[in-house]
mmCIF file of C-alpha atoms in Angstrom:
data_model
loop_
_atom_site.group_PDB
_atom_site.id
_atom_site.type_symbol
_atom_site.label_atom_id
_atom_site.label_comp_id
_atom_site.label_asym_id
_atom_site.label_seq_id
_atom_site.Cartn_x
_atom_site.Cartn_y
_atom_site.Cartn_z
ATOM 1 C CA UNK A 1 0.000 0.000 0.000
ATOM 2 C CA UNK A 2 1.238 3.473 -0.781
ATOM 3 C CA UNK A 3 0.340 6.861 0.625
ATOM 4 C CA UNK A 4 0.131 10.200 -1.187
ATOM 5 C CA UNK A 5 1.727 10.128 -4.614
ATOM 6 C CA UNK A 6 3.122 13.457 -5.732
ATOM 7 C CA UNK A 7 3.154 13.437 -9.522
ATOM 8 C CA UNK A 8 5.743 16.225 -9.901
ATOM 9 C CA UNK A 9 8.067 14.438 -7.494
ATOM 10 C CA UNK A 10 7.726 11.221 -9.472
ATOM 11 C CA UNK A 11 8.382 13.037 -12.761
ATOM 12 C CA UNK A 12 11.519 14.611 -11.280
ATOM 13 C CA UNK A 13 13.096 11.182 -10.837
ATOM 14 C CA UNK A 14 13.693 10.539 -14.547
ATOM 15 C CA UNK A 15 14.371 12.408 -17.774
ATOM 16 C CA UNK A 16 13.854 9.941 -20.625
ATOM 17 C CA UNK A 17 10.856 10.333 -22.893
ATOM 18 C CA UNK A 18 8.171 7.910 -24.060
ATOM 19 C CA UNK A 19 9.016 5.622 -21.152
ATOM 20 C CA UNK A 20 6.072 5.594 -18.749
ATOM 21 C CA UNK A 21 6.554 4.949 -15.063
ATOM 22 C CA UNK A 22 3.815 3.274 -13.047
ATOM 23 C CA UNK A 23 3.134 5.221 -9.864
ATOM 24 C CA UNK A 24 -0.040 3.497 -8.669
ATOM 25 C CA UNK A 25 -2.475 0.766 -9.540
ATOM 26 C CA UNK A 26 -6.211 1.169 -9.873
ATOM 27 C CA UNK A 27 -8.038 -2.134 -10.214
ATOM 28 C CA UNK A 28 -6.418 -3.810 -13.237
ATOM 29 C CA UNK A 29 -4.894 -0.570 -14.505
ATOM 30 C CA UNK A 30 -1.511 1.102 -14.244
ATOM 31 C CA UNK A 31 -1.578 4.783 -13.333
ATOM 32 C CA UNK A 32 1.516 6.208 -15.013
ATOM 33 C CA UNK A 33 3.459 9.407 -15.508
ATOM 34 C CA UNK A 34 5.443 9.985 -18.681
ATOM 35 C CA UNK A 35 7.488 12.677 -20.365
ATOM 36 C CA UNK A 36 7.030 13.016 -24.105
ATOM 37 C CA UNK A 37 8.760 15.188 -26.657
ATOM 38 C CA UNK A 38 8.451 15.032 -30.428
ATOM 39 C CA UNK A 39 6.125 12.744 -32.344
ATOM 40 C CA UNK A 40 5.256 9.267 -31.090
ATOM 41 C CA UNK A 41 4.240 6.453 -33.438
ATOM 42 C CA UNK A 42 0.797 5.984 -34.914
ATOM 43 C CA UNK A 43 -0.825 3.155 -33.004
ATOM 44 C CA UNK A 44 -4.040 1.847 -31.511
ATOM 45 C CA UNK A 45 -5.160 -0.357 -28.667
ATOM 46 C CA UNK A 46 -7.746 -2.903 -29.747
ATOM 47 C CA UNK A 47 -8.691 -3.838 -26.199
ATOM 48 C CA UNK A 48 -8.737 -0.599 -24.243
ATOM 49 C CA UNK A 49 -9.421 3.102 -24.232
ATOM 50 C CA UNK A 50 -6.363 5.283 -23.659
ATOM 51 C CA UNK A 51 -6.503 7.977 -20.951
ATOM 52 C CA UNK A 52 -4.380 11.135 -21.256
ATOM 53 C CA UNK A 53 -4.282 14.026 -18.748
ATOM 54 C CA UNK A 54 -1.796 16.831 -19.385
ATOM 55 C CA UNK A 55 0.067 17.922 -16.260
ATOM 56 C CA UNK A 56 2.529 20.291 -17.939
ATOM 57 C CA UNK A 57 3.012 21.549 -21.502
ATOM 58 C CA UNK A 58 0.855 21.212 -24.591
ATOM 59 C CA UNK A 59 0.113 17.975 -26.371
ATOM 60 C CA UNK A 60 -1.479 17.311 -29.720
ATOM 61 C CA UNK A 61 -3.184 13.952 -30.104
ATOM 62 C CA UNK A 62 -3.509 13.352 -33.817
ATOM 63 C CA UNK A 63 -6.399 11.160 -34.847
ATOM 64 C CA UNK A 64 -7.005 10.100 -38.425
ATOM 65 C CA UNK A 65 -9.808 12.639 -38.875
ATOM 66 C CA UNK A 66 -8.728 15.508 -36.604
ATOM 67 C CA UNK A 67 -6.363 16.766 -33.928
ATOM 68 C CA UNK A 68 -7.103 17.138 -30.225
ATOM 69 C CA UNK A 69 -5.122 19.911 -28.514
ATOM 70 C CA UNK A 70 -4.548 19.534 -24.771
ATOM 71 C CA UNK A 71 -3.052 21.934 -22.240
ATOM 72 C CA UNK A 72 -2.500 21.565 -18.486
ATOM 73 C CA UNK A 73 -5.586 20.290 -16.691
ATOM 74 C CA UNK A 74 -7.122 18.939 -19.879
ATOM 75 C CA UNK A 75 -7.821 15.299 -20.615
ATOM 76 C CA UNK A 76 -8.843 13.141 -23.524
ATOM 77 C CA UNK A 77 -9.739 9.488 -23.730
ATOM 78 C CA UNK A 78 -8.816 7.908 -27.055
ATOM 79 C CA UNK A 79 -11.514 5.340 -27.799
ATOM 80 C CA UNK A 80 -10.586 1.691 -28.028
ATOM 81 C CA UNK A 81 -9.370 0.744 -31.477
ATOM 82 C CA UNK A 82 -8.903 4.312 -32.741
ATOM 83 C CA UNK A 83 -5.556 5.115 -34.340
ATOM 84 C CA UNK A 84 -3.739 8.020 -32.738
ATOM 85 C CA UNK A 85 -0.367 9.685 -32.524
ATOM 86 C CA UNK A 86 0.663 11.946 -29.623
ATOM 87 C CA UNK A 87 2.906 14.820 -30.724
ATOM 88 C CA UNK A 88 4.674 17.245 -28.380
ATOM 89 C CA UNK A 89 6.552 20.224 -29.779
ATOM 90 C CA UNK A 90 8.178 20.755 -26.390
ATOM 91 C CA UNK A 91 8.438 18.431 -23.414
ATOM 92 C CA UNK A 92 5.072 17.474 -22.011
ATOM 93 C CA UNK A 93 4.263 15.694 -18.761
ATOM 94 C CA UNK A 94 1.276 13.378 -18.757
ATOM 95 C CA UNK A 95 -0.770 11.169 -16.495
ATOM 96 C CA UNK A 96 -1.751 8.001 -18.323
ATOM 97 C CA UNK A 97 -4.066 5.178 -17.316
ATOM 98 C CA UNK A 98 -4.160 1.854 -19.121
ATOM 99 C CA UNK A 99 -4.755 -1.752 -18.130
ATOM 100 C CA UNK A 100 -1.506 -3.233 -16.835
ATOM 101 C CA UNK A 101 0.406 -4.853 -19.667
ATOM 102 C CA UNK A 102 -0.951 -2.605 -22.431
ATOM 103 C CA UNK A 103 1.939 -1.977 -24.875
ATOM 104 C CA UNK A 104 2.463 1.784 -25.161
ATOM 105 C CA UNK A 105 3.110 1.471 -28.893
ATOM 106 C CA UNK A 106 0.185 -0.863 -29.442
ATOM 107 C CA UNK A 107 2.692 -3.655 -30.189
ATOM 108 C CA UNK A 108 4.476 -5.764 -27.576
ATOM 109 C CA UNK A 109 7.505 -6.048 -29.890
ATOM 110 C CA UNK A 110 8.246 -2.331 -29.647
ATOM 111 C CA UNK A 111 6.676 -1.409 -26.306
ATOM 112 C CA UNK A 112 8.532 0.294 -23.484
ATOM 113 C CA UNK A 113 9.081 -2.042 -20.533
ATOM 114 C CA UNK A 114 6.820 -1.671 -17.498
ATOM 115 C CA UNK A 115 8.621 0.301 -14.805
ATOM 116 C CA UNK A 116 7.255 0.938 -11.348
ATOM 117 C CA UNK A 117 8.560 3.859 -9.290
ATOM 118 C CA UNK B 1 -16.900 11.045 -28.927
ATOM 119 C CA UNK B 2 -15.635 14.097 -27.099
ATOM 120 C CA UNK B 3 -12.614 16.277 -27.621
ATOM 121 C CA UNK B 4 -10.425 18.015 -25.037
ATOM 122 C CA UNK B 5 -12.018 18.109 -21.613
ATOM 123 C CA UNK B 6 -10.952 21.074 -19.500
ATOM 124 C CA UNK B 7 -11.383 20.082 -15.877
ATOM 125 C CA UNK B 8 -11.498 23.634 -14.501
ATOM 126 C CA UNK B 9 -14.161 24.572 -17.042
ATOM 127 C CA UNK B 10 -16.233 21.558 -16.033
ATOM 128 C CA UNK B 11 -15.862 22.406 -12.338
ATOM 129 C CA UNK B 12 -16.992 25.975 -13.009
ATOM 130 C CA UNK B 13 -20.390 24.727 -14.181
ATOM 131 C CA UNK B 14 -21.634 23.703 -10.736
ATOM 132 C CA UNK B 15 -21.240 24.602 -7.085
ATOM 133 C CA UNK B 16 -22.776 21.780 -5.060
ATOM 134 C CA UNK B 17 -20.526 19.464 -3.085
ATOM 135 C CA UNK B 18 -20.263 15.678 -2.876
ATOM 136 C CA UNK B 19 -22.104 15.404 -6.179
ATOM 137 C CA UNK B 20 -19.693 14.068 -8.787
ATOM 138 C CA UNK B 21 -20.086 14.913 -12.463
ATOM 139 C CA UNK B 22 -18.968 12.454 -15.106
ATOM 140 C CA UNK B 23 -16.848 14.215 -17.730
ATOM 141 C CA UNK B 24 -15.503 11.220 -19.659
ATOM 142 C CA UNK B 25 -15.593 7.465 -19.787
ATOM 143 C CA UNK B 26 -12.585 5.192 -19.743
ATOM 144 C CA UNK B 27 -13.448 1.569 -20.469
ATOM 145 C CA UNK B 28 -16.062 0.654 -17.851
ATOM 146 C CA UNK B 29 -15.188 3.609 -15.630
ATOM 147 C CA UNK B 30 -16.570 7.092 -15.088
ATOM 148 C CA UNK B 31 -13.983 9.877 -14.998
ATOM 149 C CA UNK B 32 -15.519 12.475 -12.696
ATOM 150 C CA UNK B 33 -14.900 15.871 -11.183
ATOM 151 C CA UNK B 34 -16.306 16.756 -7.792
ATOM 152 C CA UNK B 35 -16.214 19.551 -5.230
ATOM 153 C CA UNK B 36 -16.025 18.493 -1.608
ATOM 154 C CA UNK B 37 -16.142 20.490 1.595
ATOM 155 C CA UNK B 38 -16.404 19.177 5.132
ATOM 156 C CA UNK B 39 -16.399 15.523 6.128
ATOM 157 C CA UNK B 40 -17.904 12.837 3.915
ATOM 158 C CA UNK B 41 -19.270 9.581 5.323
ATOM 159 C CA UNK B 42 -17.182 6.572 6.255
ATOM 160 C CA UNK B 43 -17.642 4.016 3.505
ATOM 161 C CA UNK B 44 -15.967 1.365 1.419
ATOM 162 C CA UNK B 45 -16.296 -0.172 -2.016
ATOM 163 C CA UNK B 46 -16.177 -3.948 -1.914
ATOM 164 C CA UNK B 47 -15.730 -4.302 -5.669
ATOM 165 C CA UNK B 48 -13.357 -1.529 -6.686
ATOM 166 C CA UNK B 49 -10.398 0.609 -5.790
ATOM 167 C CA UNK B 50 -11.164 4.324 -5.437
ATOM 168 C CA UNK B 51 -9.010 6.839 -7.359
ATOM 169 C CA UNK B 52 -8.517 10.390 -6.011
ATOM 170 C CA UNK B 53 -6.427 13.134 -7.640
ATOM 171 C CA UNK B 54 -6.474 16.581 -6.038
ATOM 172 C CA UNK B 55 -6.823 19.404 -8.558
ATOM 173 C CA UNK B 56 -7.251 22.247 -6.063
ATOM 174 C CA UNK B 57 -7.128 22.517 -2.270
ATOM 175 C CA UNK B 58 -6.071 20.036 0.383
ATOM 176 C CA UNK B 59 -7.859 16.798 1.178
ATOM 177 C CA UNK B 60 -7.449 14.391 4.042
ATOM 178 C CA UNK B 61 -8.448 10.807 3.345
ATOM 179 C CA UNK B 62 -8.988 9.189 6.711
ATOM 180 C CA UNK B 63 -8.404 5.473 6.824
ATOM 181 C CA UNK B 64 -9.029 3.385 9.925
ATOM 182 C CA UNK B 65 -5.311 3.192 10.725
ATOM 183 C CA UNK B 66 -3.973 6.519 9.399
ATOM 184 C CA UNK B 67 -4.631 9.675 7.428
ATOM 185 C CA UNK B 68 -3.450 10.414 3.900
ATOM 186 C CA UNK B 69 -2.901 14.113 3.194
ATOM 187 C CA UNK B 70 -3.198 15.237 -0.429
ATOM 188 C CA UNK B 71 -2.455 18.575 -2.068
ATOM 189 C CA UNK B 72 -2.725 19.673 -5.708
ATOM 190 C CA UNK B 73 -1.090 17.205 -8.084
ATOM 191 C CA UNK B 74 -1.190 14.399 -5.543
ATOM 192 C CA UNK B 75 -3.159 11.193 -5.880
ATOM 193 C CA UNK B 76 -4.109 8.236 -3.764
ATOM 194 C CA UNK B 77 -5.890 5.023 -4.617
ATOM 195 C CA UNK B 78 -7.964 3.640 -1.750
ATOM 196 C CA UNK B 79 -7.727 -0.139 -1.979
ATOM 197 C CA UNK B 80 -10.860 -2.149 -2.628
ATOM 198 C CA UNK B 81 -12.741 -2.919 0.558
ATOM 199 C CA UNK B 82 -10.864 -0.432 2.738
ATOM 200 C CA UNK B 83 -12.984 1.917 4.831
ATOM 201 C CA UNK B 84 -12.243 5.571 4.251
ATOM 202 C CA UNK B 85 -13.612 9.043 4.824
ATOM 203 C CA UNK B 86 -12.575 12.065 2.751
ATOM 204 C CA UNK B 87 -12.455 15.285 4.782
ATOM 205 C CA UNK B 88 -11.918 18.770 3.345
ATOM 206 C CA UNK B 89 -11.497 21.729 5.673
ATOM 207 C CA UNK B 90 -11.979 24.069 2.733
ATOM 208 C CA UNK B 91 -13.418 23.423 -0.706
ATOM 209 C CA UNK B 92 -11.402 20.876 -2.640
ATOM 210 C CA UNK B 93 -11.655 19.951 -6.307
ATOM 211 C CA UNK B 94 -10.975 16.355 -7.237
ATOM 212 C CA UNK B 95 -10.688 14.063 -10.201
ATOM 213 C CA UNK B 96 -12.263 10.697 -9.383
ATOM 214 C CA UNK B 97 -12.297 7.452 -11.333
ATOM 215 C CA UNK B 98 -14.605 4.582 -10.491
ATOM 216 C CA UNK B 99 -16.448 1.907 -12.434
ATOM 217 C CA UNK B 100 -19.710 3.374 -13.736
ATOM 218 C CA UNK B 101 -22.490 2.748 -11.257
ATOM 219 C CA UNK B 102 -20.281 2.678 -8.167
ATOM 220 C CA UNK B 103 -22.247 4.396 -5.358
ATOM 221 C CA UNK B 104 -20.164 7.297 -4.021
ATOM 222 C CA UNK B 105 -21.246 6.517 -0.481
ATOM 223 C CA UNK B 106 -20.681 2.800 -0.884
ATOM 224 C CA UNK B 107 -24.465 2.304 -0.636
ATOM 225 C CA UNK B 108 -26.935 2.692 -3.500
ATOM 226 C CA UNK B 109 -29.573 3.895 -1.033
ATOM 227 C CA UNK B 110 -27.636 7.058 -0.226
ATOM 228 C CA UNK B 111 -25.515 7.539 -3.333
ATOM 229 C CA UNK B 112 -25.501 10.704 -5.410
ATOM 230 C CA UNK B 113 -27.145 10.236 -8.804
ATOM 231 C CA UNK B 114 -24.903 9.782 -11.841
ATOM 232 C CA UNK B 115 -24.655 13.087 -13.709
ATOM 233 C CA UNK B 116 -22.885 13.546 -17.005
ATOM 234 C CA UNK B 117 -21.730 17.014 -18.065
#
């Protein structure tokens, strides 16, 4: 069991991008923080929605038919099965929630390893 | 499908306390914002963890064996089945995540109705 989890403190413990860290678990899901910068890969998750909350910076989530722009305190849930590509012009800090074991790239062959901090 | 969800904008649309508003869905869960002030009731959820992220203010989550103090940008997940009581000395704004239909009091007889905004 853990007590209060300070997201900024957790984010201060690492500097690499596109490598989520699990900071808590909620039912079968990992609650993660991640730093992103630049474009990620186009991908989708056939079995789960994909939760994004911006903590710092500005993120564009490109979908095939439009772009969703997110600033601090704004969230978006990418629907299950929908192709998307997060793009960050500058470094962005995010809170992510996905079922534990979900590959961040949509493909276990290229996914970042699960890291718990 | 919804686009960017600004949590502060959603919170500005209501003033009542202990009455969560659903602002998004993530798989089988409601993503909610809520304002709380004062003590809530002691309760537990036998079937789900309980996700709290403080957006504004300071919240104490009393557990039977200790208290968890949360400020802005801090989260805590109350484990399934664990009795807890949120207490806010001043108004606090929270992001909550629970499976849709989870009674906020732990009891359908006293739960706040589900409201989507």
